[in-house]
mmCIF file of C-alpha atoms in Angstrom:
data_model
loop_
_atom_site.group_PDB
_atom_site.id
_atom_site.type_symbol
_atom_site.label_atom_id
_atom_site.label_comp_id
_atom_site.label_asym_id
_atom_site.label_seq_id
_atom_site.Cartn_x
_atom_site.Cartn_y
_atom_site.Cartn_z
ATOM 1 C CA UNK A 1 108.018 116.396 84.964
ATOM 2 C CA UNK A 2 109.551 114.659 87.632
ATOM 3 C CA UNK A 3 106.500 112.688 89.143
ATOM 4 C CA UNK A 4 106.255 110.141 92.814
ATOM 5 C CA UNK A 5 103.275 108.414 93.389
ATOM 6 C CA UNK A 6 102.417 106.146 96.780
ATOM 7 C CA UNK A 7 98.942 104.881 97.362
ATOM 8 C CA UNK A 8 97.826 106.888 100.379
ATOM 9 C CA UNK A 9 97.171 104.283 102.732
ATOM 10 C CA UNK A 10 98.322 100.158 103.828
ATOM 11 C CA UNK A 11 96.868 98.606 106.289
ATOM 12 C CA UNK A 12 98.148 95.991 107.918
ATOM 13 C CA UNK A 13 98.209 93.214 110.351
ATOM 14 C CA UNK A 14 100.776 94.127 113.835
ATOM 15 C CA UNK A 15 103.507 91.292 112.775
ATOM 16 C CA UNK A 16 103.026 90.909 109.261
ATOM 17 C CA UNK A 17 104.860 92.370 106.664
ATOM 18 C CA UNK A 18 103.897 95.827 105.534
ATOM 19 C CA UNK A 19 105.077 96.409 101.544
ATOM 20 C CA UNK A 20 104.920 99.857 100.466
ATOM 21 C CA UNK A 21 105.445 101.044 96.513
ATOM 22 C CA UNK A 22 106.283 104.051 94.706
ATOM 23 C CA UNK A 23 106.837 104.221 90.827
ATOM 24 C CA UNK A 24 108.496 107.808 89.245
ATOM 25 C CA UNK A 25 109.264 108.416 86.325
ATOM 26 C CA UNK A 26 112.531 110.263 85.983
ATOM 27 C CA UNK A 27 115.006 107.804 84.043
ATOM 28 C CA UNK A 28 117.897 110.213 85.064
ATOM 29 C CA UNK A 29 117.624 109.649 88.655
ATOM 30 C CA UNK A 30 119.702 108.599 90.621
ATOM 31 C CA UNK A 31 119.645 108.207 94.108
ATOM 32 C CA UNK A 32 116.435 107.067 95.785
ATOM 33 C CA UNK A 33 115.584 107.167 99.801
ATOM 34 C CA UNK A 34 112.728 106.075 101.938
ATOM 35 C CA UNK A 35 111.724 109.276 104.618
ATOM 36 C CA UNK A 36 109.487 108.177 107.823
ATOM 37 C CA UNK A 37 106.967 110.746 109.245
ATOM 38 C CA UNK A 38 105.964 110.406 112.884
ATOM 39 C CA UNK A 39 102.793 112.881 113.719
ATOM 40 C CA UNK A 40 104.156 116.313 114.583
ATOM 41 C CA UNK A 41 107.602 115.311 113.413
ATOM 42 C CA UNK A 42 110.087 115.683 110.953
ATOM 43 C CA UNK A 43 111.448 113.001 108.328
ATOM 44 C CA UNK A 44 114.125 110.561 109.676
ATOM 45 C CA UNK A 45 115.585 108.681 106.491
ATOM 46 C CA UNK A 46 115.045 105.072 106.771
ATOM 47 C CA UNK A 47 117.250 104.242 104.648
ATOM 48 C CA UNK A 48 118.220 104.985 100.016
ATOM 49 C CA UNK A 49 119.051 102.616 97.445
ATOM 50 C CA UNK A 50 121.922 103.547 94.899
ATOM 51 C CA UNK A 51 120.192 103.402 90.915
ATOM 52 C CA UNK A 52 122.522 100.648 89.809
ATOM 53 C CA UNK A 53 121.163 98.242 93.027
ATOM 54 C CA UNK A 54 118.886 96.451 92.620
ATOM 55 C CA UNK A 55 118.566 95.216 97.032
ATOM 56 C CA UNK A 56 119.414 96.918 99.695
ATOM 57 C CA UNK A 57 118.448 95.088 103.430
ATOM 58 C CA UNK A 58 119.047 96.643 106.254
ATOM 59 C CA UNK A 59 118.311 95.258 109.656
ATOM 60 C CA UNK A 60 113.056 94.531 108.812
ATOM 61 C CA UNK A 61 113.649 96.806 106.147
ATOM 62 C CA UNK A 62 114.416 95.917 102.908
ATOM 63 C CA UNK A 63 114.739 98.186 99.766
ATOM 64 C CA UNK A 64 113.437 96.690 96.073
ATOM 65 C CA UNK A 65 114.539 98.198 93.041
ATOM 66 C CA UNK A 66 112.916 97.926 89.169
ATOM 67 C CA UNK A 67 115.611 100.771 87.437
ATOM 68 C CA UNK A 68 113.087 99.038 84.000
ATOM 69 C CA UNK A 69 109.595 99.287 85.615
ATOM 70 C CA UNK A 70 110.607 102.356 87.645
ATOM 71 C CA UNK A 71 109.379 100.567 90.463
ATOM 72 C CA UNK A 72 110.943 101.125 93.974
ATOM 73 C CA UNK A 73 109.891 99.726 97.338
ATOM 74 C CA UNK A 74 109.544 99.463 101.109
ATOM 75 C CA UNK A 75 109.447 96.325 102.641
ATOM 76 C CA UNK A 76 109.203 95.930 106.290
ATOM 77 C CA UNK A 77 109.788 92.589 107.684
ATOM 78 C CA UNK A 78 107.543 91.638 111.625
ATOM 79 C CA UNK A 79 106.230 94.973 111.622
ATOM 80 C CA UNK A 80 105.327 97.496 115.257
ATOM 81 C CA UNK A 81 103.056 99.521 116.640
ATOM 82 C CA UNK A 82 106.201 101.863 116.303
ATOM 83 C CA UNK A 83 106.278 101.914 113.026
ATOM 84 C CA UNK A 84 102.713 103.444 112.278
ATOM 85 C CA UNK A 85 104.189 106.674 110.283
ATOM 86 C CA UNK A 86 103.738 107.944 107.223
ATOM 87 C CA UNK A 87 106.580 106.752 105.043
ATOM 88 C CA UNK A 88 107.438 108.915 101.660
ATOM 89 C CA UNK A 89 109.643 108.002 98.085
ATOM 90 C CA UNK A 90 112.034 110.206 96.841
ATOM 91 C CA UNK A 91 114.121 110.486 94.262
ATOM 92 C CA UNK A 92 117.117 112.939 93.033
ATOM 93 C CA UNK A 93 118.890 113.121 90.156
ATOM 94 C CA UNK A 94 121.800 113.656 91.852
ATOM 95 C CA UNK A 95 123.870 112.519 94.930
ATOM 96 C CA UNK A 96 121.319 116.021 96.188
ATOM 97 C CA UNK A 97 121.719 119.685 95.371
ATOM 98 C CA UNK A 98 120.032 121.861 92.666
ATOM 99 C CA UNK A 99 117.427 120.775 92.812
ATOM 100 C CA UNK A 100 116.420 119.206 95.744
ATOM 101 C CA UNK A 101 114.533 115.767 96.038
ATOM 102 C CA UNK A 102 111.206 115.399 94.897
ATOM 103 C CA UNK A 103 109.021 113.564 97.528
ATOM 104 C CA UNK A 104 105.819 111.742 96.966
ATOM 105 C CA UNK A 105 102.543 112.291 98.723
ATOM 106 C CA UNK A 106 103.285 109.913 101.448
ATOM 107 C CA UNK A 107 102.080 106.703 102.213
ATOM 108 C CA UNK A 108 100.266 106.856 105.443
ATOM 109 C CA UNK A 109 100.653 103.285 106.585
ATOM 110 C CA UNK A 110 98.210 101.801 109.643
ATOM 111 C CA UNK A 111 98.930 98.555 112.035
ATOM 112 C CA UNK A 112 96.225 96.840 113.108
ATOM 113 C CA UNK A 113 96.852 94.388 116.090
ATOM 114 C CA UNK B 1 125.693 117.802 118.094
ATOM 115 C CA UNK B 2 121.967 118.790 118.322
ATOM 116 C CA UNK B 3 120.118 118.669 115.123
ATOM 117 C CA UNK B 4 118.551 120.956 113.008
ATOM 118 C CA UNK B 5 116.563 123.291 114.618
ATOM 119 C CA UNK B 6 114.305 124.883 113.345
ATOM 120 C CA UNK B 7 111.436 128.187 115.286
ATOM 121 C CA UNK B 8 109.245 128.193 116.152
ATOM 122 C CA UNK B 9 108.014 125.089 115.868
ATOM 123 C CA UNK B 10 105.014 126.245 115.230
ATOM 124 C CA UNK B 11 103.210 130.177 113.559
ATOM 125 C CA UNK B 12 100.351 131.467 113.763
ATOM 126 C CA UNK B 13 100.164 134.805 111.461
ATOM 127 C CA UNK B 14 96.984 136.666 110.286
ATOM 128 C CA UNK B 15 97.031 136.995 106.626
ATOM 129 C CA UNK B 16 99.236 140.294 105.360
ATOM 130 C CA UNK B 17 101.301 140.012 107.838
ATOM 131 C CA UNK B 18 105.317 138.325 107.501
ATOM 132 C CA UNK B 19 106.267 134.550 108.248
ATOM 133 C CA UNK B 20 109.731 134.578 109.499
ATOM 134 C CA UNK B 21 111.016 131.198 109.996
ATOM 135 C CA UNK B 22 115.124 129.712 111.071
ATOM 136 C CA UNK B 23 116.960 127.372 111.060
ATOM 137 C CA UNK B 24 120.481 126.261 112.641
ATOM 138 C CA UNK B 25 121.612 124.205 110.432
ATOM 139 C CA UNK B 26 124.396 120.919 112.278
ATOM 140 C CA UNK B 27 127.052 122.166 113.535
ATOM 141 C CA UNK B 28 129.722 121.584 111.090
ATOM 142 C CA UNK B 29 126.800 121.874 107.632
ATOM 143 C CA UNK B 30 127.118 124.100 105.222
ATOM 144 C CA UNK B 31 124.218 123.525 103.138
ATOM 145 C CA UNK B 32 120.680 124.424 104.022
ATOM 146 C CA UNK B 33 117.884 123.216 102.133
ATOM 147 C CA UNK B 34 114.261 124.353 102.105
ATOM 148 C CA UNK B 35 110.991 121.855 101.579
ATOM 149 C CA UNK B 36 107.324 123.155 102.302
ATOM 150 C CA UNK B 37 105.117 120.125 103.365
ATOM 151 C CA UNK B 38 100.462 121.141 101.915
ATOM 152 C CA UNK B 39 98.024 119.677 103.662
ATOM 153 C CA UNK B 40 97.565 115.900 102.651
ATOM 154 C CA UNK B 41 101.617 115.957 99.389
ATOM 155 C CA UNK B 42 104.561 115.772 99.982
ATOM 156 C CA UNK B 43 107.162 117.823 100.389
ATOM 157 C CA UNK B 44 108.032 120.072 97.590
ATOM 158 C CA UNK B 45 111.489 120.920 97.094
ATOM 159 C CA UNK B 46 112.161 125.380 97.510
ATOM 160 C CA UNK B 47 115.387 126.893 98.389
ATOM 161 C CA UNK B 48 118.884 125.361 98.427
ATOM 162 C CA UNK B 49 121.396 127.889 99.945
ATOM 163 C CA UNK B 50 125.372 127.728 100.817
ATOM 164 C CA UNK B 51 126.695 130.791 102.900
ATOM 165 C CA UNK B 52 125.613 134.100 102.088
ATOM 166 C CA UNK B 53 124.763 131.426 98.236
ATOM 167 C CA UNK B 54 121.718 130.996 96.693
ATOM 168 C CA UNK B 55 122.341 127.655 94.940
ATOM 169 C CA UNK B 56 119.144 127.059 93.841
ATOM 170 C CA UNK B 57 115.381 129.250 94.894
ATOM 171 C CA UNK B 58 113.680 127.542 91.792
ATOM 172 C CA UNK B 59 110.823 126.485 93.368
ATOM 173 C CA UNK B 60 110.384 129.231 95.935
ATOM 174 C CA UNK B 61 107.129 131.480 94.305
ATOM 175 C CA UNK B 62 107.616 134.330 92.622
ATOM 176 C CA UNK B 63 106.711 136.933 95.180
ATOM 177 C CA UNK B 64 106.379 137.404 98.553
ATOM 178 C CA UNK B 65 109.151 134.951 99.673
ATOM 179 C CA UNK B 66 112.909 135.167 100.094
ATOM 180 C CA UNK B 67 115.732 133.001 101.869
ATOM 181 C CA UNK B 68 119.434 133.829 102.677
ATOM 182 C CA UNK B 69 122.052 132.191 105.100
ATOM 183 C CA UNK B 70 124.270 134.931 106.250
ATOM 184 C CA UNK B 71 127.271 133.747 107.592
ATOM 185 C CA UNK B 72 127.030 133.912 110.984
ATOM 186 C CA UNK B 73 123.216 132.354 112.419
ATOM 187 C CA UNK B 74 120.468 130.978 111.009
ATOM 188 C CA UNK B 75 119.387 130.427 107.611
ATOM 189 C CA UNK B 76 116.000 132.860 107.457
ATOM 190 C CA UNK B 77 112.622 131.884 105.311
ATOM 191 C CA UNK B 78 110.525 135.376 105.380
ATOM 192 C CA UNK B 79 107.214 135.359 103.877
ATOM 193 C CA UNK B 80 106.104 138.086 103.615
ATOM 194 C CA UNK B 81 101.968 139.621 103.036
ATOM 195 C CA UNK B 82 101.127 136.161 103.660
ATOM 196 C CA UNK B 83 97.529 134.527 102.910
ATOM 197 C CA UNK B 84 95.659 131.649 103.877
ATOM 198 C CA UNK B 85 97.504 129.546 101.558
ATOM 199 C CA UNK B 86 100.851 129.707 102.985
ATOM 200 C CA UNK B 87 100.038 127.704 105.850
ATOM 201 C CA UNK B 88 102.043 124.808 106.209
ATOM 202 C CA UNK B 89 104.748 122.691 107.715
ATOM 203 C CA UNK B 90 108.210 124.962 106.025
ATOM 204 C CA UNK B 91 111.095 122.032 106.906
ATOM 205 C CA UNK B 92 114.706 122.777 106.358
ATOM 206 C CA UNK B 93 117.992 119.751 105.823
ATOM 207 C CA UNK B 94 121.363 120.114 106.102
ATOM 208 C CA UNK B 95 123.837 118.333 104.716
ATOM 209 C CA UNK B 96 128.204 118.811 104.591
ATOM 210 C CA UNK B 97 128.512 118.171 101.674
ATOM 211 C CA UNK B 98 126.170 118.826 98.336
ATOM 212 C CA UNK B 99 124.306 114.520 99.425
ATOM 213 C CA UNK B 100 121.098 114.341 100.456
ATOM 214 C CA UNK B 101 121.819 110.522 101.655
ATOM 215 C CA UNK B 102 123.775 113.489 104.635
ATOM 216 C CA UNK B 103 121.330 115.136 105.159
ATOM 217 C CA UNK B 104 118.718 115.884 108.187
ATOM 218 C CA UNK B 105 115.361 117.415 108.512
ATOM 219 C CA UNK B 106 114.586 119.216 111.198
ATOM 220 C CA UNK B 107 111.161 119.047 112.962
ATOM 221 C CA UNK B 108 109.866 122.285 110.695
ATOM 222 C CA UNK B 109 107.963 125.040 111.227
ATOM 223 C CA UNK B 110 104.141 124.492 111.525
ATOM 224 C CA UNK B 111 102.701 127.967 109.626
ATOM 225 C CA UNK B 112 99.027 129.202 110.878
ATOM 226 C CA UNK B 113 97.538 132.022 108.636
ATOM 227 C CA UNK B 114 94.507 132.993 109.753
#
């Protein structure tokens, strides 16, 4: 079945760049997403990328997709304390619907002062 | 335009009781999705509904769980005869079309079974 893998923790110093990695198995994945979850809160869609793209940049966020290796990464430049959260990678084999999004277990981003 | 509203935010039930979780989608959204997040786990898809129709319930446990999205009113996720293993955060998302790129999540209902 479909599977999405992420490392559980990442610790970075404030001001450095954070790189959160994700691998997936479903070769028919069309859309790949990054969600942010702050403590006790719901999920916030940060960004997404279509499978025919290699890179997407949005202010401090850069998403890189290596479709051959089924590897997705999220880079957060100039990491701030407000970036402390759990980051979920997710994939869908279409724009949505039938079988829903498949999520990884999430990466806890810890910011050191 | 309020976001996706879920209530209650926290729900405590004793084993054997029923739990009802409500989700009001964003205004104009007719597609609703329910997900469950177990402790230290990612979200798992449960069910996808449109108004008055269940489109895909492949992620729903076969027993005790049901969902509806009536013509009027919120979507309801019902869990009958709850057990400790049902303790989790339940998230609802809604979208205007069938596109996760435009899906918005609620803040979730945290169910605790004691």
